mmCIF file of C-alpha atoms in Angstrom:
data_model
loop_
_atom_site.group_PDB
_atom_site.id
_atom_site.type_symbol
_atom_site.label_atom_id
_atom_site.label_comp_id
_atom_site.label_asym_id
_atom_site.label_seq_id
_atom_site.Cartn_x
_atom_site.Cartn_y
_atom_site.Cartn_z
ATOM 1 C CA MET A 22 -19.871 14.822 -24.479
ATOM 2 C CA PHE A 23 -21.389 12.701 -21.710
ATOM 3 C CA PHE A 24 -19.104 9.980 -20.324
ATOM 4 C CA LEU A 25 -20.510 7.052 -18.325
ATOM 5 C CA LEU A 26 -18.445 4.118 -17.110
ATOM 6 C CA ALA A 27 -20.094 0.920 -18.272
ATOM 7 C CA ALA A 28 -19.309 -1.077 -15.160
ATOM 8 C CA ALA A 29 -21.085 -0.167 -11.944
ATOM 9 C CA THR A 30 -18.710 0.913 -9.198
ATOM 10 C CA ALA A 31 -18.875 0.552 -5.436
ATOM 11 C CA CYS A 32 -21.995 2.047 -3.892
ATOM 12 C CA SER A 33 -20.469 3.814 -0.925
ATOM 13 C CA PRO A 34 -21.750 7.350 -0.236
ATOM 14 C CA GLY A 35 -18.353 8.627 -1.359
ATOM 15 C CA ALA A 36 -18.687 6.880 -4.721
ATOM 16 C CA VAL A 37 -22.183 8.305 -5.254
ATOM 17 C CA PHE A 38 -21.041 11.780 -4.180
ATOM 18 C CA SER A 39 -18.147 11.558 -6.660
ATOM 19 C CA ALA A 40 -20.515 10.585 -9.465
ATOM 20 C CA LEU A 41 -22.824 13.467 -8.581
ATOM 21 C CA GLY A 42 -19.875 15.847 -8.561
ATOM 22 C CA ALA A 43 -18.935 14.684 -12.055
ATOM 23 C CA LEU A 44 -22.553 15.088 -13.161
ATOM 24 C CA GLN A 45 -22.667 18.674 -11.912
ATOM 25 C CA GLU A 46 -19.459 19.421 -13.829
ATOM 26 C CA SER A 47 -20.974 18.125 -17.061
ATOM 27 C CA CYS A 48 -20.882 20.496 -20.013
ATOM 28 C CA ARG A 49 -24.472 19.702 -20.972
ATOM 29 C CA PRO A 50 -27.282 22.258 -20.466
ATOM 30 C CA PRO A 51 -28.735 21.818 -16.979
ATOM 31 C CA VAL A 52 -32.236 20.994 -15.875
ATOM 32 C CA VAL A 53 -33.355 24.174 -14.074
ATOM 33 C CA LEU A 54 -35.687 23.930 -11.076
ATOM 34 C CA THR A 55 -37.271 26.481 -8.742
ATOM 35 C CA LEU A 56 -38.105 25.613 -5.137
ATOM 36 C CA THR A 57 -41.834 25.546 -4.430
ATOM 37 C CA ASN A 58 -41.882 27.040 -0.907
ATOM 38 C CA HIS A 59 -43.919 24.319 0.790
ATOM 39 C CA GLY A 60 -42.664 21.643 3.198
ATOM 40 C CA LEU A 61 -39.048 20.498 3.000
ATOM 41 C CA GLY A 62 -39.919 17.174 1.392
ATOM 42 C CA VAL A 63 -42.138 18.818 -1.225
ATOM 43 C CA ASP A 64 -39.442 21.407 -1.930
ATOM 44 C CA LEU A 65 -36.363 19.190 -2.156
ATOM 45 C CA MET A 66 -37.511 15.802 -3.422
ATOM 46 C CA PRO A 67 -38.020 17.105 -7.000
ATOM 47 C CA VAL A 68 -34.372 18.229 -6.915
ATOM 48 C CA VAL A 69 -33.315 14.815 -5.597
ATOM 49 C CA ARG A 70 -35.251 13.025 -8.348
ATOM 50 C CA ALA A 71 -33.788 15.314 -10.999
ATOM 51 C CA LEU A 72 -30.286 14.473 -9.771
ATOM 52 C CA VAL A 73 -31.092 10.744 -9.824
ATOM 53 C CA THR A 74 -32.364 11.138 -13.387
ATOM 54 C CA GLY A 75 -29.223 13.090 -14.211
ATOM 55 C CA LEU A 76 -27.088 10.147 -13.135
ATOM 56 C CA ARG A 77 -28.773 8.189 -15.939
ATOM 57 C CA THR A 78 -28.961 10.903 -18.599
ATOM 58 C CA GLY A 79 -25.948 13.092 -17.866
ATOM 59 C CA ARG A 80 -28.059 16.259 -17.469
ATOM 60 C CA PRO A 81 -26.835 18.323 -14.489
ATOM 61 C CA VAL A 82 -29.262 20.161 -12.218
ATOM 62 C CA ARG A 83 -29.372 23.814 -11.262
ATOM 63 C CA VAL A 84 -31.683 25.415 -8.703
ATOM 64 C CA GLU A 85 -32.798 28.970 -9.358
ATOM 65 C CA GLU A 86 -31.710 31.532 -6.761
ATOM 66 C CA ALA A 87 -35.324 32.522 -6.080
ATOM 67 C CA PRO A 88 -36.054 33.386 -2.418
ATOM 68 C CA TRP A 89 -36.764 30.221 -0.416
ATOM 69 C CA HIS A 90 -38.988 30.562 2.647
ATOM 70 C CA TYR A 91 -36.792 28.258 4.750
ATOM 71 C CA ALA A 92 -33.907 30.692 4.189
ATOM 72 C CA LYS A 93 -35.760 33.996 4.554
ATOM 73 C CA GLY A 94 -33.473 36.382 6.430
ATOM 74 C CA VAL A 95 -30.828 33.691 7.015
ATOM 75 C CA CYS A 96 -28.344 34.920 4.411
ATOM 76 C CA PRO A 97 -28.462 37.388 1.485
ATOM 77 C CA ALA A 98 -29.100 34.635 -1.105
ATOM 78 C CA GLU A 99 -32.131 33.303 0.826
ATOM 79 C CA SER A 100 -31.570 29.946 -0.860
ATOM 80 C CA LEU A 101 -30.200 26.456 -0.219
ATOM 81 C CA ARG A 102 -26.701 27.878 0.039
ATOM 82 C CA CYS A 103 -27.659 29.497 3.387
ATOM 83 C CA PHE A 104 -27.532 26.007 4.908
ATOM 84 C CA PHE A 105 -25.798 23.631 2.493
ATOM 85 C CA LYS A 106 -22.695 23.350 0.357
ATOM 86 C CA PRO A 107 -23.286 24.797 -3.146
ATOM 87 C CA VAL A 108 -23.700 21.588 -5.150
ATOM 88 C CA VAL A 109 -26.632 22.747 -7.320
ATOM 89 C CA TYR A 110 -25.682 26.306 -8.239
ATOM 90 C CA ASP A 111 -22.444 27.023 -10.036
ATOM 91 C CA LEU A 112 -21.873 24.465 -12.797
ATOM 92 C CA TYR A 113 -18.440 23.873 -14.321
ATOM 93 C CA CYS A 114 -17.486 22.365 -17.661
ATOM 94 C CA ALA A 115 -14.885 19.783 -16.680
ATOM 95 C CA LYS A 116 -15.928 16.723 -18.744
ATOM 96 C CA ARG A 117 -15.047 14.487 -15.813
ATOM 97 C CA ARG A 118 -15.782 10.801 -16.251
ATOM 98 C CA MET A 119 -18.890 9.752 -14.278
ATOM 99 C CA ALA A 120 -19.165 6.288 -12.746
ATOM 100 C CA ASP A 121 -22.442 4.378 -13.070
ATOM 101 C CA VAL A 122 -24.059 4.307 -9.614
ATOM 102 C CA THR A 123 -27.644 4.047 -10.832
ATOM 103 C CA GLY A 124 -27.939 0.475 -9.572
ATOM 104 C CA CYS A 125 -27.020 1.425 -6.015
ATOM 105 C CA SER A 126 -29.626 0.820 -3.322
ATOM 106 C CA HIS A 127 -31.078 3.723 -1.315
ATOM 107 C CA LEU A 128 -29.928 6.061 -4.069
ATOM 108 C CA GLU A 129 -32.519 8.784 -3.376
ATOM 109 C CA ASP A 130 -31.428 8.932 0.267
ATOM 110 C CA THR A 131 -27.761 9.253 -0.648
ATOM 111 C CA VAL A 132 -28.596 11.953 -3.191
ATOM 112 C CA PHE A 133 -30.620 13.799 -0.548
ATOM 113 C CA LYS A 134 -27.569 13.701 1.737
ATOM 114 C CA TYR A 135 -25.441 15.043 -1.114
ATOM 115 C CA LEU A 136 -27.891 17.890 -1.677
ATOM 116 C CA THR A 137 -28.088 18.770 2.031
ATOM 117 C CA GLN A 138 -24.434 18.668 3.081
ATOM 118 C CA PRO A 139 -24.516 21.197 5.940
ATOM 119 C CA THR A 140 -22.176 24.106 6.351
ATOM 120 C CA ALA A 141 -19.761 23.799 9.270
ATOM 121 C CA ALA A 142 -21.913 26.070 11.443
ATOM 122 C CA LEU A 143 -25.091 24.135 10.719
ATOM 123 C CA GLU A 144 -23.350 20.802 11.291
ATOM 124 C CA GLY A 145 -22.479 21.876 14.824
ATOM 125 C CA ALA A 146 -26.121 22.712 15.570
ATOM 126 C CA VAL A 147 -27.312 19.417 14.071
ATOM 127 C CA GLN A 148 -24.892 17.355 16.134
ATOM 128 C CA LYS A 149 -25.908 19.158 19.312
ATOM 129 C CA PHE A 150 -29.517 18.048 18.803
ATOM 130 C CA VAL A 151 -28.434 14.493 17.975
ATOM 131 C CA ASP A 152 -26.284 14.303 21.104
ATOM 132 C CA SER A 153 -29.244 15.403 23.253
ATOM 133 C CA ILE A 154 -31.102 12.141 22.508
ATOM 134 C CA THR A 155 -30.346 8.687 23.869
ATOM 135 C CA ILE A 156 -31.653 5.861 21.698
ATOM 136 C CA THR A 157 -31.467 2.305 22.994
ATOM 137 C CA GLN A 158 -32.133 -0.528 20.581
ATOM 138 C CA PRO A 159 -34.598 -1.650 19.460
ATOM 139 C CA CYS A 160 -36.127 1.702 18.569
ATOM 140 C CA VAL A 161 -39.549 2.578 17.194
ATOM 141 C CA ALA A 162 -40.103 6.060 15.747
ATOM 142 C CA ILE A 163 -43.537 7.687 15.885
ATOM 143 C CA HIS A 164 -44.406 10.675 13.702
ATOM 144 C CA VAL A 165 -47.577 12.596 14.561
ATOM 145 C CA ARG A 166 -48.405 15.173 11.894
ATOM 146 C CA ARG A 167 -51.135 17.617 12.877
ATOM 147 C CA THR A 168 -51.165 21.456 13.110
ATOM 148 C CA ASP A 169 -51.736 22.934 9.643
ATOM 149 C CA THR A 170 -52.868 19.639 8.070
ATOM 150 C CA LEU A 171 -56.078 20.053 10.079
ATOM 151 C CA LEU A 172 -56.654 23.281 8.106
ATOM 152 C CA ASN A 173 -56.247 21.573 4.736
ATOM 153 C CA ASP A 174 -59.588 21.749 2.919
ATOM 154 C CA GLY A 175 -58.323 20.929 -0.560
ATOM 155 C CA TRP A 176 -57.896 23.073 -3.650
ATOM 156 C CA ASP A 177 -61.626 23.792 -3.811
ATOM 157 C CA HIS A 178 -61.856 24.613 -0.062
ATOM 158 C CA LYS A 179 -64.985 22.498 0.284
ATOM 159 C CA LYS A 180 -64.002 19.651 2.600
ATOM 160 C CA LYS A 181 -61.478 18.991 5.344
ATOM 161 C CA LEU A 182 -59.004 16.386 4.155
ATOM 162 C CA PHE A 183 -57.565 15.299 7.514
ATOM 163 C CA LYS A 184 -58.863 14.633 11.008
ATOM 164 C CA TRP A 185 -57.364 14.896 14.486
ATOM 165 C CA VAL A 186 -56.061 11.492 15.583
ATOM 166 C CA PRO A 187 -54.925 10.841 19.175
ATOM 167 C CA LEU A 188 -51.462 9.587 20.029
ATOM 168 C CA SER A 189 -53.093 6.396 21.313
ATOM 169 C CA ALA A 190 -53.817 5.330 17.716
ATOM 170 C CA TYR A 191 -50.113 5.530 16.913
ATOM 171 C CA VAL A 192 -49.093 3.749 20.120
ATOM 172 C CA LYS A 193 -51.541 0.931 19.355
ATOM 173 C CA GLU A 194 -49.647 0.261 16.123
ATOM 174 C CA ALA A 195 -46.259 0.686 17.819
ATOM 175 C CA GLU A 196 -47.142 -1.928 20.445
ATOM 176 C CA ARG A 197 -46.816 -4.606 17.770
ATOM 177 C CA PHE A 198 -43.049 -4.083 17.876
ATOM 178 C CA GLU A 199 -40.465 -4.484 20.600
ATOM 179 C CA ALA A 200 -39.129 -1.105 21.651
ATOM 180 C CA ALA A 201 -36.580 -0.073 24.250
ATOM 181 C CA THR A 202 -36.885 3.508 22.974
ATOM 182 C CA THR A 203 -39.813 5.269 21.343
ATOM 183 C CA PHE A 204 -38.506 8.263 19.433
ATOM 184 C CA LEU A 205 -41.309 10.781 18.915
ATOM 185 C CA PHE A 206 -41.265 13.590 16.395
ATOM 186 C CA THR A 207 -44.238 15.861 15.987
ATOM 187 C CA ASP A 208 -45.172 19.406 15.031
ATOM 188 C CA ASP A 209 -47.887 19.622 17.739
ATOM 189 C CA ALA A 210 -46.898 20.441 21.332
ATOM 190 C CA THR A 211 -50.094 18.867 22.691
ATOM 191 C CA VAL A 212 -48.834 15.430 21.598
ATOM 192 C CA LEU A 213 -46.097 15.628 24.228
ATOM 193 C CA ASP A 214 -48.750 15.921 26.940
ATOM 194 C CA GLU A 215 -50.453 12.776 25.625
ATOM 195 C CA THR A 216 -47.295 10.683 26.174
ATOM 196 C CA SER A 217 -47.889 10.639 29.956
ATOM 197 C CA ALA A 218 -50.661 8.066 29.431
ATOM 198 C CA PHE A 219 -48.203 5.440 28.161
ATOM 199 C CA ASP A 220 -45.412 3.599 29.959
ATOM 200 C CA ARG A 221 -42.720 3.878 27.316
ATOM 201 C CA ASP A 222 -39.194 5.259 27.182
ATOM 202 C CA TRP A 223 -40.076 8.386 25.206
ATOM 203 C CA GLN A 224 -37.395 10.460 23.554
ATOM 204 C CA TRP A 225 -37.957 13.665 21.581
ATOM 205 C CA ILE A 226 -36.041 16.782 20.636
ATOM 206 C CA ASP A 227 -36.699 19.669 22.996
ATOM 207 C CA ARG A 228 -37.760 22.484 20.687
ATOM 208 C CA PRO A 229 -40.570 25.046 20.252
ATOM 209 C CA ARG A 230 -43.744 23.659 18.657
ATOM 210 C CA HIS A 231 -47.127 25.065 17.741
ATOM 211 C CA LYS A 232 -50.150 23.978 19.749
ATOM 212 C CA GLY A 233 -52.760 22.620 17.403
ATOM 213 C CA THR A 234 -53.533 24.947 14.508
ATOM 214 C CA GLU A 235 -52.311 28.134 16.213
ATOM 215 C CA GLY A 236 -49.451 28.543 13.733
ATOM 216 C CA GLY A 237 -51.719 28.749 10.708
ATOM 217 C CA TRP A 238 -51.103 27.289 7.263
ATOM 218 C CA GLU A 239 -47.602 26.021 6.395
ATOM 219 C CA ASN A 240 -45.863 27.880 9.194
ATOM 220 C CA HIS A 241 -42.814 25.652 9.603
ATOM 221 C CA PHE A 242 -40.914 27.969 11.942
ATOM 222 C CA PRO A 243 -42.432 27.977 15.457
ATOM 223 C CA SER A 244 -39.092 29.019 16.975
ATOM 224 C CA GLY A 245 -38.737 31.989 14.620
ATOM 225 C CA ASP A 246 -35.177 30.805 13.949
ATOM 226 C CA ARG A 247 -34.955 29.166 10.525
ATOM 227 C CA THR A 248 -31.406 27.894 11.059
ATOM 228 C CA THR A 249 -32.495 26.076 14.200
ATOM 229 C CA GLU A 250 -35.501 24.603 12.391
ATOM 230 C CA MET A 251 -33.249 23.258 9.620
ATOM 231 C CA ALA A 252 -30.845 21.813 12.182
ATOM 232 C CA VAL A 253 -33.754 20.015 13.836
ATOM 233 C CA ILE A 254 -34.855 18.478 10.526
ATOM 234 C CA LEU A 255 -31.382 17.150 9.722
ATOM 235 C CA ALA A 256 -31.044 15.843 13.281
ATOM 236 C CA LEU A 257 -34.385 14.037 12.931
ATOM 237 C CA ARG A 258 -33.107 12.368 9.773
ATOM 238 C CA ARG A 259 -30.073 11.042 11.643
ATOM 239 C CA LEU A 260 -32.038 9.942 14.702
ATOM 240 C CA THR A 261 -34.834 8.152 12.849
ATOM 241 C CA SER A 262 -32.181 6.243 10.882
ATOM 242 C CA MET A 263 -31.367 4.489 14.174
ATOM 243 C CA CYS A 264 -34.894 3.043 14.391
ATOM 244 C CA GLY A 265 -36.279 -0.060 12.707
ATOM 245 C CA VAL A 266 -39.933 0.972 12.571
ATOM 246 C CA LEU A 267 -41.703 4.210 11.689
ATOM 247 C CA VAL A 268 -45.343 4.630 12.718
ATOM 248 C CA GLY A 269 -46.913 7.677 11.099
ATOM 249 C CA SER A 270 -49.501 9.111 8.755
ATOM 250 C CA ARG A 271 -49.172 9.831 5.054
ATOM 251 C CA SER A 272 -46.994 12.929 4.744
ATOM 252 C CA SER A 273 -44.077 14.050 2.628
ATOM 253 C CA PHE A 274 -42.128 14.782 5.811
ATOM 254 C CA GLY A 275 -42.664 11.258 7.122
ATOM 255 C CA LYS A 276 -41.537 9.842 3.781
ATOM 256 C CA LEU A 277 -38.451 12.039 3.953
ATOM 257 C CA MET A 278 -37.561 10.581 7.351
ATOM 258 C CA PHE A 279 -38.256 7.013 6.231
ATOM 259 C CA LEU A 280 -36.003 7.531 3.224
ATOM 260 C CA GLY A 281 -33.014 7.412 5.569
ATOM 261 C CA MET A 282 -34.065 4.248 7.414
ATOM 262 C CA ARG A 283 -32.612 0.871 6.439
ATOM 263 C CA ASN A 284 -34.439 -2.475 6.562
ATOM 264 C CA ALA A 285 -37.265 -0.682 8.335
ATOM 265 C CA GLU A 286 -41.042 -0.952 8.296
ATOM 266 C CA TYR A 287 -43.413 1.975 7.700
ATOM 267 C CA VAL A 288 -46.746 1.515 9.473
ATOM 268 C CA LEU A 289 -49.438 3.967 8.390
ATOM 269 C CA VAL A 290 -52.093 5.444 10.666
ATOM 270 C CA ASP A 291 -55.130 6.689 8.741
ATOM 271 C CA THR A 292 -55.705 10.402 9.374
ATOM 272 C CA ARG A 293 -57.908 11.104 6.375
ATOM 273 C CA ALA A 294 -61.224 12.790 7.200
#
């Protein structure tokens, strides 16, 4: 039987996590998902949305243990559990009462944080990247997505969908906002060279990046170390949450970063061909 408290409870992350824990201990048959092996946002947001739906319907969520490319060679399971606490695997029948948190704001972001609770080892790597960056308020984040998107020619392979856009186009939009720090995150190493043309306090995570399209299609691991790449992504989520503006193009990764920002503005730069 599915129990749901009629009155909405406090919307702290702890309250939402508790409700999700009760959901995952439901005795009802789970919704079963398989990761798609694309970008992190494309892979995990369907799981997040299924968990949000589960908070309304009482259906728990299970992720199949199929090999996940982010976890290839990281641990024997090659799945989410290589990086995160096992909140979507082993379901228990506890019939625990579940509070109603469906009216809470920023629910998808909190659910994403629940899904991606790092292991102790990963948490240490994430915090090291966060501590390497100094953000002074106000902060504007700029996301430049290039590399393999420039190879995207659609399902029919007939027309390029995206074009190369210089950093100057992003800076032009960013100049509308006061910024003591400009936090840059990009998959293209050549973008870092372009920053020298602008008098701004640039901050970015020091990490390996592809140059242009050299990495090929959907190669998300320029360092060759998947654990480091995951630590970088979680660190980016924490760092962008300190900024009040995100300037970027349409991308699932940009949306994933913006999900964690509060009272922020998302300014889009058109990169469509």
